[in-house]
Amino acid sequence: QKEVEQNSGPLSVPEGAIASLNCTYSDRGSQSFFWYRQYSGKSPELIMFIYSNGDKEDGRFTAQLNKASQYVSLLIRDSQPSDSATYLCAVKTRGNTPLVFGKGTRLSVIA
Amino acid sequence: EAGVTQSPTHLIKTRGQQATLRCSPISGHTSVYWYQQALGLGLQFLLWYDEGEERNRGNFPPRFSGRQFPNYSSELNVNALELEDSALYLCASSLYKMGQPQHFGDGTRLSIL
């Protein structure tokens, strides 16, 4: 069973702080990694994707990938109350399979 | 560019009825995915279609079925509806190339009375 694990939270951070969200995956051959944001009652929205080891930055968001340790993380700088949502990690594993989603981490940014 | 569109937005059915949900992918996307998200739970993969063929199927009973049309739009059919089928049904599309991101529609909320 190919799995993607996330801490369910809630993760509470003060406004302006850095929020760090983590995700581990079981399939060492996984190739592509995605972060989605989902507000309550809404559909997931793609934030970032990363394919190679290292960091990838986009505005306030940074995705970090470490294939040797099989984890991927998302950093949100200068967190805002509007960032309060559930963050889903998704992984493309080997084979003809769709993305495997984690259950998500709920982030709460306190004003 | 139009995103993934789903219809209807809401659907109310009673036990034993049949439901049909529709999805139009982003232009140029050939893969369509269906997910079920029950209240407070994670995304459960249902079906994946590409080029009109079923590529993969999640752990759901056969009363969940679907198809993809030549224009790449798709429909999900759920027969013999049960109370526990009440959920948000999400459709996503992507290019077929391995590892491409999926983009989601707004979903259809199915309520079984």
Tab-separated table of C-alpha atoms in Angstrom:
chain	number	residue	atom	x	y	z
A	1	GLN	CA	0.000	0.000	0.000
A	2	LYS	CA	1.570	3.267	-1.134
A	3	GLU	CA	0.943	5.841	1.567
A	4	VAL	CA	1.250	9.543	2.140
A	5	GLU	CA	1.236	10.652	5.759
A	6	GLN	CA	0.503	14.068	7.204
A	7	ASN	CA	-0.075	15.284	10.744
A	8	SER	CA	-3.776	16.121	10.901
A	9	GLY	CA	-3.233	19.152	13.121
A	10	PRO	CA	-4.549	21.627	13.841
A	11	LEU	CA	-1.317	23.536	13.488
A	12	SER	CA	-1.748	26.967	15.019
A	13	VAL	CA	0.631	29.811	14.205
A	14	PRO	CA	0.435	33.545	14.924
A	15	GLU	CA	-0.062	35.979	12.090
A	16	GLY	CA	3.254	36.876	10.458
A	17	ALA	CA	5.011	33.678	11.550
A	18	ILE	CA	6.325	30.856	9.361
A	19	ALA	CA	4.058	27.839	9.086
A	20	SER	CA	5.808	24.533	8.391
A	21	LEU	CA	3.780	21.631	7.010
A	22	ASN	CA	5.301	18.194	6.578
A	23	CYS	CA	4.515	15.095	4.572
A	24	THR	CA	6.179	11.684	4.342
A	25	TYR	CA	5.653	9.061	1.676
A	26	SER	CA	6.334	5.347	1.489
A	27	ASP	CA	7.167	4.724	-2.184
A	28	ARG	CA	10.871	5.474	-2.665
A	29	GLY	CA	10.352	5.645	-6.425
A	30	SER	CA	7.891	8.540	-6.198
A	31	GLN	CA	8.515	11.146	-8.826
A	32	SER	CA	6.330	14.221	-8.395
A	33	PHE	CA	5.035	16.031	-5.348
A	34	PHE	CA	2.199	18.487	-4.990
A	35	TRP	CA	0.683	20.763	-2.353
A	36	TYR	CA	-2.976	21.717	-2.431
A	37	ARG	CA	-4.935	24.100	-0.223
A	38	GLN	CA	-8.550	23.330	0.603
A	39	TYR	CA	-10.846	25.753	2.364
A	40	SER	CA	-13.761	24.266	4.256
A	41	GLY	CA	-16.512	23.178	1.862
A	42	LYS	CA	-14.458	24.061	-1.202
A	43	SER	CA	-12.388	22.048	-3.678
A	44	PRO	CA	-8.597	21.642	-3.473
A	45	GLU	CA	-6.518	24.342	-5.142
A	46	LEU	CA	-3.001	23.623	-6.427
A	47	ILE	CA	-0.366	25.726	-4.650
A	48	MET	CA	2.930	24.239	-5.775
A	49	PHE	CA	4.609	21.208	-7.230
A	50	ILE	CA	8.196	20.012	-7.018
A	51	TYR	CA	10.055	17.297	-8.882
A	52	SER	CA	13.696	17.615	-7.790
A	53	ASN	CA	15.496	17.522	-4.471
A	54	GLY	CA	15.925	20.899	-2.845
A	55	ASP	CA	13.794	23.996	-2.464
A	56	LYS	CA	11.343	25.669	-4.808
A	57	GLU	CA	9.998	29.114	-3.965
A	58	ASP	CA	6.869	30.863	-5.187
A	59	GLY	CA	5.995	34.076	-3.395
A	60	ARG	CA	5.402	33.330	0.286
A	61	PHE	CA	5.466	29.584	-0.330
A	62	THR	CA	8.504	27.295	-0.394
A	63	ALA	CA	8.331	23.584	-1.125
A	64	GLN	CA	11.204	21.417	0.082
A	65	LEU	CA	11.892	17.893	-1.155
A	66	ASN	CA	14.261	15.322	0.318
A	67	LYS	CA	13.947	12.060	-1.596
A	68	ALA	CA	16.559	10.253	0.512
A	69	SER	CA	14.476	10.837	3.643
A	70	GLN	CA	11.188	10.553	1.748
A	71	TYR	CA	9.669	13.754	2.945
A	72	VAL	CA	8.333	16.894	1.392
A	73	SER	CA	7.435	20.067	3.255
A	74	LEU	CA	5.691	23.361	2.624
A	75	LEU	CA	6.747	26.579	4.317
A	76	ILE	CA	4.436	29.563	4.383
A	77	ARG	CA	6.185	32.805	5.295
A	78	ASP	CA	4.385	35.797	6.787
A	79	SER	CA	1.321	33.660	7.488
A	80	GLN	CA	-2.028	35.418	7.158
A	81	PRO	CA	-5.434	34.493	8.596
A	82	SER	CA	-6.528	33.851	4.996
A	83	ASP	CA	-4.001	30.994	4.899
A	84	SER	CA	-6.149	29.109	7.425
A	85	ALA	CA	-7.187	25.981	5.536
A	86	THR	CA	-6.395	22.297	5.170
A	87	TYR	CA	-3.214	21.578	3.215
A	88	LEU	CA	-3.078	18.364	1.217
A	89	CYS	CA	0.120	16.682	0.144
A	90	ALA	CA	-0.099	14.542	-3.004
A	91	VAL	CA	2.485	12.206	-4.484
A	92	LYS	CA	2.847	10.583	-7.887
A	93	THR	CA	4.119	7.080	-7.142
A	94	ARG	CA	5.512	4.588	-9.607
A	95	GLY	CA	3.312	2.822	-12.088
A	96	ASN	CA	0.102	3.702	-13.839
A	97	THR	CA	-1.535	5.160	-10.766
A	98	PRO	CA	-3.090	8.526	-10.036
A	99	LEU	CA	-1.849	10.877	-7.349
A	100	VAL	CA	-1.937	9.562	-3.789
A	101	PHE	CA	-3.275	12.175	-1.381
A	102	GLY	CA	-2.560	12.532	2.295
A	103	LYS	CA	-5.429	13.253	4.654
A	104	GLY	CA	-4.289	16.847	5.081
A	105	THR	CA	-3.044	19.143	7.839
A	106	ARG	CA	-5.382	21.800	9.177
A	107	LEU	CA	-3.607	25.150	9.577
A	108	SER	CA	-4.998	27.921	11.731
A	109	VAL	CA	-3.361	31.362	11.576
A	110	ILE	CA	-4.271	33.430	14.615
A	111	ALA	CA	-4.597	37.213	14.165
B	1	GLU	CA	-8.852	29.696	-19.872
B	2	ALA	CA	-11.839	27.918	-18.365
B	3	GLY	CA	-11.130	25.601	-15.459
B	4	VAL	CA	-12.685	22.247	-14.712
B	5	THR	CA	-16.461	22.558	-14.639
B	6	GLN	CA	-18.824	20.237	-12.833
B	7	SER	CA	-22.590	19.961	-12.840
B	8	PRO	CA	-24.866	20.023	-11.055
B	9	THR	CA	-23.585	21.950	-8.039
B	10	HIS	CA	-25.983	20.190	-5.715
B	11	LEU	CA	-27.973	17.015	-6.158
B	12	ILE	CA	-30.565	15.587	-3.785
B	13	LYS	CA	-31.660	11.987	-4.174
B	14	THR	CA	-33.321	9.307	-2.116
B	15	ARG	CA	-32.051	5.852	-1.265
B	16	GLY	CA	-32.132	3.433	-4.158
B	17	GLN	CA	-32.171	6.122	-6.868
B	18	GLN	CA	-29.464	6.692	-9.432
B	19	ALA	CA	-27.300	9.814	-9.777
B	20	THR	CA	-25.337	11.169	-12.735
B	21	LEU	CA	-22.615	13.741	-12.234
B	22	ARG	CA	-20.844	15.531	-15.088
B	23	CYS	CA	-17.395	17.011	-15.593
B	24	SER	CA	-15.709	19.005	-18.346
B	25	PRO	CA	-11.903	19.111	-18.144
B	26	ILE	CA	-9.589	21.998	-18.873
B	27	SER	CA	-9.066	22.386	-22.614
B	28	GLY	CA	-6.177	20.181	-23.717
B	29	HIS	CA	-6.386	17.862	-20.719
B	30	THR	CA	-7.102	14.262	-21.601
B	31	SER	CA	-7.159	12.699	-18.129
B	32	VAL	CA	-10.151	12.989	-15.815
B	33	TYR	CA	-10.228	11.798	-12.215
B	34	TRP	CA	-13.143	11.378	-9.824
B	35	TYR	CA	-12.868	11.583	-6.036
B	36	GLN	CA	-15.300	11.240	-3.160
B	37	GLN	CA	-14.874	13.405	-0.085
B	38	ALA	CA	-17.274	12.626	2.751
B	39	LEU	CA	-17.725	15.293	5.416
B	40	GLY	CA	-14.544	15.745	7.430
B	41	LEU	CA	-12.692	12.991	5.587
B	42	GLY	CA	-9.908	12.883	3.034
B	43	LEU	CA	-10.093	12.463	-0.706
B	44	GLN	CA	-10.982	8.928	-1.760
B	45	PHE	CA	-9.954	8.070	-5.308
B	46	LEU	CA	-12.810	6.661	-7.403
B	47	LEU	CA	-11.912	6.507	-11.100
B	48	TRP	CA	-9.371	7.690	-13.649
B	49	TYR	CA	-10.147	8.020	-17.362
B	50	ASP	CA	-7.868	8.914	-20.216
B	51	GLU	CA	-8.533	8.862	-23.951
B	52	GLY	CA	-11.907	7.302	-23.307
B	53	GLU	CA	-10.577	4.367	-21.311
B	54	GLU	CA	-10.652	3.542	-17.619
B	55	ARG	CA	-7.017	3.593	-16.425
B	56	ASN	CA	-7.467	2.865	-12.763
B	57	ARG	CA	-10.178	2.361	-10.215
B	58	GLY	CA	-10.304	2.902	-6.462
B	59	ASN	CA	-11.749	0.593	-3.848
B	60	PHE	CA	-15.427	1.284	-4.515
B	61	PRO	CA	-18.281	-1.124	-5.384
B	62	PRO	CA	-19.329	-1.636	-9.023
B	63	ARG	CA	-22.402	0.570	-8.565
B	64	PHE	CA	-19.937	3.448	-8.991
B	65	SER	CA	-19.178	3.665	-12.686
B	66	GLY	CA	-18.422	6.219	-15.299
B	67	ARG	CA	-17.275	6.975	-18.773
B	68	GLN	CA	-15.315	9.493	-20.781
B	69	PHE	CA	-16.598	10.912	-24.029
B	70	PRO	CA	-14.635	11.728	-27.224
B	71	ASN	CA	-14.462	15.392	-26.174
B	72	TYR	CA	-12.812	14.201	-22.899
B	73	SER	CA	-15.749	15.202	-20.729
B	74	SER	CA	-16.820	12.575	-18.254
B	75	GLU	CA	-19.745	11.451	-16.202
B	76	LEU	CA	-19.920	9.523	-12.967
B	77	ASN	CA	-22.912	7.283	-12.338
B	78	VAL	CA	-23.873	6.009	-8.934
B	79	ASN	CA	-26.592	3.353	-8.839
B	80	ALA	CA	-28.679	2.115	-5.923
B	81	LEU	CA	-27.785	5.132	-3.809
B	82	GLU	CA	-27.110	4.578	-0.127
B	83	LEU	CA	-27.105	7.092	2.714
B	84	GLU	CA	-23.317	6.837	3.035
B	85	ASP	CA	-22.904	8.037	-0.563
B	86	SER	CA	-23.659	11.548	0.666
B	87	ALA	CA	-20.461	13.462	-0.051
B	88	LEU	CA	-18.720	16.055	-2.163
B	89	TYR	CA	-17.748	14.499	-5.492
B	90	LEU	CA	-14.755	16.144	-7.057
B	91	CYS	CA	-13.541	15.913	-10.610
B	92	ALA	CA	-9.983	16.801	-11.592
B	93	SER	CA	-8.192	16.910	-14.920
B	94	SER	CA	-4.595	16.828	-16.058
B	95	LEU	CA	-2.421	16.283	-19.061
B	96	TYR	CA	-1.736	12.576	-19.472
B	97	LYS	CA	2.022	12.944	-19.091
B	98	MET	CA	3.136	11.186	-15.918
B	99	GLY	CA	3.394	13.393	-12.881
B	100	GLN	CA	1.369	16.315	-14.169
B	101	PRO	CA	-0.612	18.277	-11.569
B	102	GLN	CA	-4.334	17.744	-11.296
B	103	HIS	CA	-6.696	20.695	-11.295
B	104	PHE	CA	-10.010	20.363	-9.506
B	105	GLY	CA	-13.502	21.520	-10.287
B	106	ASP	CA	-15.783	23.000	-7.627
B	107	GLY	CA	-17.476	19.670	-7.009
B	108	THR	CA	-20.989	18.290	-6.836
B	109	ARG	CA	-22.501	17.922	-3.394
B	110	LEU	CA	-24.669	14.812	-3.388
B	111	SER	CA	-27.152	14.437	-0.561
B	112	ILE	CA	-29.068	11.205	-0.029
B	113	LEU	CA	-32.282	11.467	1.977
